Amino acid sequence: MQLNIFKLVRMKNPYEVLSVAQNATKEEIQKAFVRAQMENIKTRKYEGKELMEARNQLMIPAKRLVADFLFPAKIKSKRPKPIDISELEIQGNIDVNILNENALDSLKYSLNYV
Amino acid sequence: MEILIIIIIGGIILYLVFQDKTGEKYKKGIAALQADNLDLAEQYFKEISGKHKEANSKLEEITFKRGEISENTGDLEKAYEYFSTIQRTNSQAAERLVEIDFTRGLSAKKSGDFDAAYNFFSKIASSSKKAFFEASKIDFKRGVTAEFSKTYSIAKEYYSKSLLYKDDEKIHYGSICRNLICDLKSGSLPAKNEVSEIYKSPVDEKLKNDFLYRYAVKLIKSDKLTYASEIITNKLDNSFPEVEDLGSFVSNYKKTQLKNIIQEINKSLFSEERNSLLLETLYNKIEVYKYIIEEFPEYSSSIFEIQKNLFGKLISQYISEQEFEKCLEHIISFPNFYDNIELLKNAAICCIRLALGNRISENNYKLIIAIWLTAIYNDDIFINSLETTTWDDEYTFTFGNVHIEPKEIASLGKYSSFLFDISLENINREKPSDTNIPIGGAQRELLQLFESSLNNIHPEKTNKTIHGFYMAEKGAIDRLSKTLGYDVLYCTPEFAKHFKISKNILKYLNYKYEADKSEIILDLGAKYISLAFNKTGGVQLQDSSVFEKYASSLHYLEYILDSIKAKYNYKYEDYKDVLNRYESIKIKFEEQALRILSDFAHSNDEDEKLIELMTKVFKALPTSERLGHFIADYITTYCIEKINSKSISEPKALEYLINSILVSPENHKTAKNLAIFISLNLADYTFNSKVKSLIPKLKEIESECLYDSFQMELLPLRNELKELMRKPNINYTRVSETINIIDELVNAVAPV
């Protein structure tokens, strides 16, 4: 049941290597492995043993648990809806520069304050 | 003789005559003074000045009267002159001077000469409250004038002086308020505590409203809208239409801010272009404007939902961009992220990716290791993982446990389903098989994967530090998971201390300790304690819990061991209580002190210094037979070597050997060598004296083996000496004395 640690260190995402979904069954993985081997003859994208390692990683459940931990399935979240702001009414000028800070000025009053 | 008598009598007569004249002049002076003839009185008193003791005070009285007359006739200059001459000795004159200055100040003020008035008032402000008040009023007025000319820093200087007058609330609080108004006018925002002082104090309403209105405007311009609203609604006088308008402005301004945020969200979130920077900016903006958003419940729930969504998207984005440090920082910024299985797992993914990418350094290793181990020891993470995929539906998964063989198959943590609600159909604790997959196996593989990546850390010193830390953290969480039940999150000590969640762990460990009273629990709990220290470096207990006390003892243990390593000649017996409080700490000290001293013994060339250090160390744990035996052995070997090479005096060697038997009374090697050494040297007179002086020390020892050695080595000698006594030409006194010493020695160590 022991995994080869050094293989795992340089391991790529086995789901990506074989182009299979995170939920793929054993049969689907086997098929994907054969398909990937065929394609790889043309593309030379992976080394042969990388494909084999990816297959083994996904075929053995305990290893697949580790792969799922390291490369978790992307959970599709609900796309949020745009927020409607048509009812957000704003009245008057909201430029802060028009604010008169001297509106309640008390300087003249202070002249005769004491 | 007669001449002398005549001179004396003559002198006495002359004295009486002149004395009589001085008294007469004094009386005349008094009469003139009473008749207000000051010039004549002054003449008499001046004539007898120095001859009559009252003359000078009468002259002072005349000057004071003249001052009063001048003052009454309105000649203040003259009066001031008179009073000035006697102010040092006459307190009334000094008071008059203050009054004159005050009067002059008032008249200067009346004529509009504020500078002159201020000079008079400030000169006497320290001795006259009313002058201080007048000076403060002038300061205030000058402040107002400066404000009119927009020189606010000068105005502030004046107000800072006028506010010092606290006896009048109007001027004191008026000055404080105007001072703060000047701050606002010159562009700075006063501190909150200064502002709250204005709410509480009896400040003139007009000044207060002016200040608060300006302050509210300033807050709006600084985007501190919530605080501005609070001022407008609760602190400002709402009867002013200007205040009402400002309130409406803030309300609309908030709406505008909200609208801008929503527009930005709609634009960013639904655009095709997406990167972490964009998401990050948006997420942070919502965080910054949270306080405004919260005021609009009709929009806030949607916005916060989007923010939550953004949080998750950011994690995915960071991971896809391999920004693991940022991602980790982002995750742990979420309050109590560790209670969320998904977040904890994502944090762990960041940690392993950083480890595999050789991105662990001295700066980040502690948190990465702590988070990683905490996540891996959480069984729930693995159950949750099973829930997100369907491939595993045909299998079952086992957590195994200690009851299942082989033991190592058991999961690391303890499965607790309370964290989330899931179907448990495919989870069991049965024996693993081809279709019953052990979770513990995956956990251990992941741990090994992480550990193997730690081997790549360079340089070696850093590697050693990080590896040591990893092992300590792992050891602690492993023990914790085996000690506690399901009610607490298993985390490493660093994790608990970093995220401040030690309290809960310690609570449960305390229950365990109360039941077991085991120091193993104390040792575990101590790892979850953050000790506080005082200025001198001593431990400052915070709650005096059992764990804190144990952690404190551990701290001192480390300190003592470090000091021994550094060969500091401290008085180690001062730490006797700390070391002896706990059995486990005693054992740790004994073992480590032995190891350190043994290393020194093998390499040290300063033997006598080492003996001194060893003896001091032993005093910290005098009950340790192992330590005593080791030290006695070392000293004995040392003495034998030195005696053989004749590089130590016999009395000195004797002292060392007796000291060594004191630390290890049943040490056969030492006892035998001491006995032999004494028997060989008893013929020496100086040695004998030393032996005699050390006998009281030997009486302190209860040592059967020393008694046996003495009997074996010294009694035959005694018999020989007895035989010798029968022979002629012998120094009977010396021989008899030596026999007595032998008897004393044997008796000193004889069993009672």
Coordinates of C-alpha atoms in Angstrom, one line a residue, chain B residues 476 479-480 483-485 487-498 500-515 518-531 542-552 554:
Chain B
A476 CA 2.6 17.1 20.4
R479 CA 0.0 12.9 21.9
L480 CA -2.9 15.2 21.9
T483 CA -5.0 11.9 25.0
L484 CA -8.2 13.8 24.3
G485 CA -11.7 12.9 23.1
D487 CA -14.7 17.6 21.7
V488 CA -11.7 19.6 20.6
L489 CA -9.9 20.5 17.4
Y490 CA -6.6 18.7 17.4
C491 CA -3.9 21.2 16.5
T492 CA -0.2 21.6 17.1
P493 CA 1.1 23.9 19.8
E494 CA 2.2 26.5 17.3
F495 CA -1.2 26.5 15.7
A496 CA -3.0 26.9 19.0
K497 CA -0.7 29.7 20.1
H498 CA -0.8 31.5 16.7
K500 CA -5.1 31.8 20.2
I501 CA -7.1 28.7 20.8
S502 CA -4.9 27.1 23.5
K503 CA -7.5 27.8 26.1
N504 CA -10.0 25.2 24.9
I505 CA -7.3 22.5 24.6
L506 CA -6.0 23.3 28.0
K507 CA -9.5 23.1 29.5
Y508 CA -9.9 19.5 28.3
L509 CA -6.3 18.6 29.2
N510 CA -7.0 19.9 32.7
Y511 CA -10.0 17.5 33.0
K512 CA -7.7 14.7 32.0
Y513 CA -5.0 15.9 34.5
E514 CA -7.5 16.2 37.3
A515 CA -8.4 12.5 36.7
S518 CA 0.0 12.5 35.3
E519 CA 3.0 14.7 34.6
I520 CA 2.8 13.5 31.0
I521 CA -0.4 15.5 30.6
L522 CA 1.3 18.5 32.2
D523 CA 4.2 18.2 29.8
L524 CA 1.8 18.1 26.9
G525 CA -0.3 21.1 28.2
A526 CA 2.9 23.1 28.8
K527 CA 3.6 23.0 25.0
Y528 CA 0.3 24.9 24.4
I529 CA 1.3 27.7 26.9
S530 CA 2.7 31.0 25.9
L531 CA 4.7 32.2 28.8
Q542 CA -0.7 34.9 34.0
D543 CA -3.3 32.5 35.4
S544 CA -1.1 30.1 37.5
S545 CA -2.7 27.1 35.9
V546 CA -1.0 23.7 36.5
F547 CA 0.2 23.9 32.9
E548 CA 1.6 27.3 33.2
K549 CA 3.5 26.4 36.4
Y550 CA 4.9 23.3 34.6
A551 CA 5.8 25.4 31.6
S552 CA 7.6 27.8 33.9
L554 CA 10.5 23.7 32.0

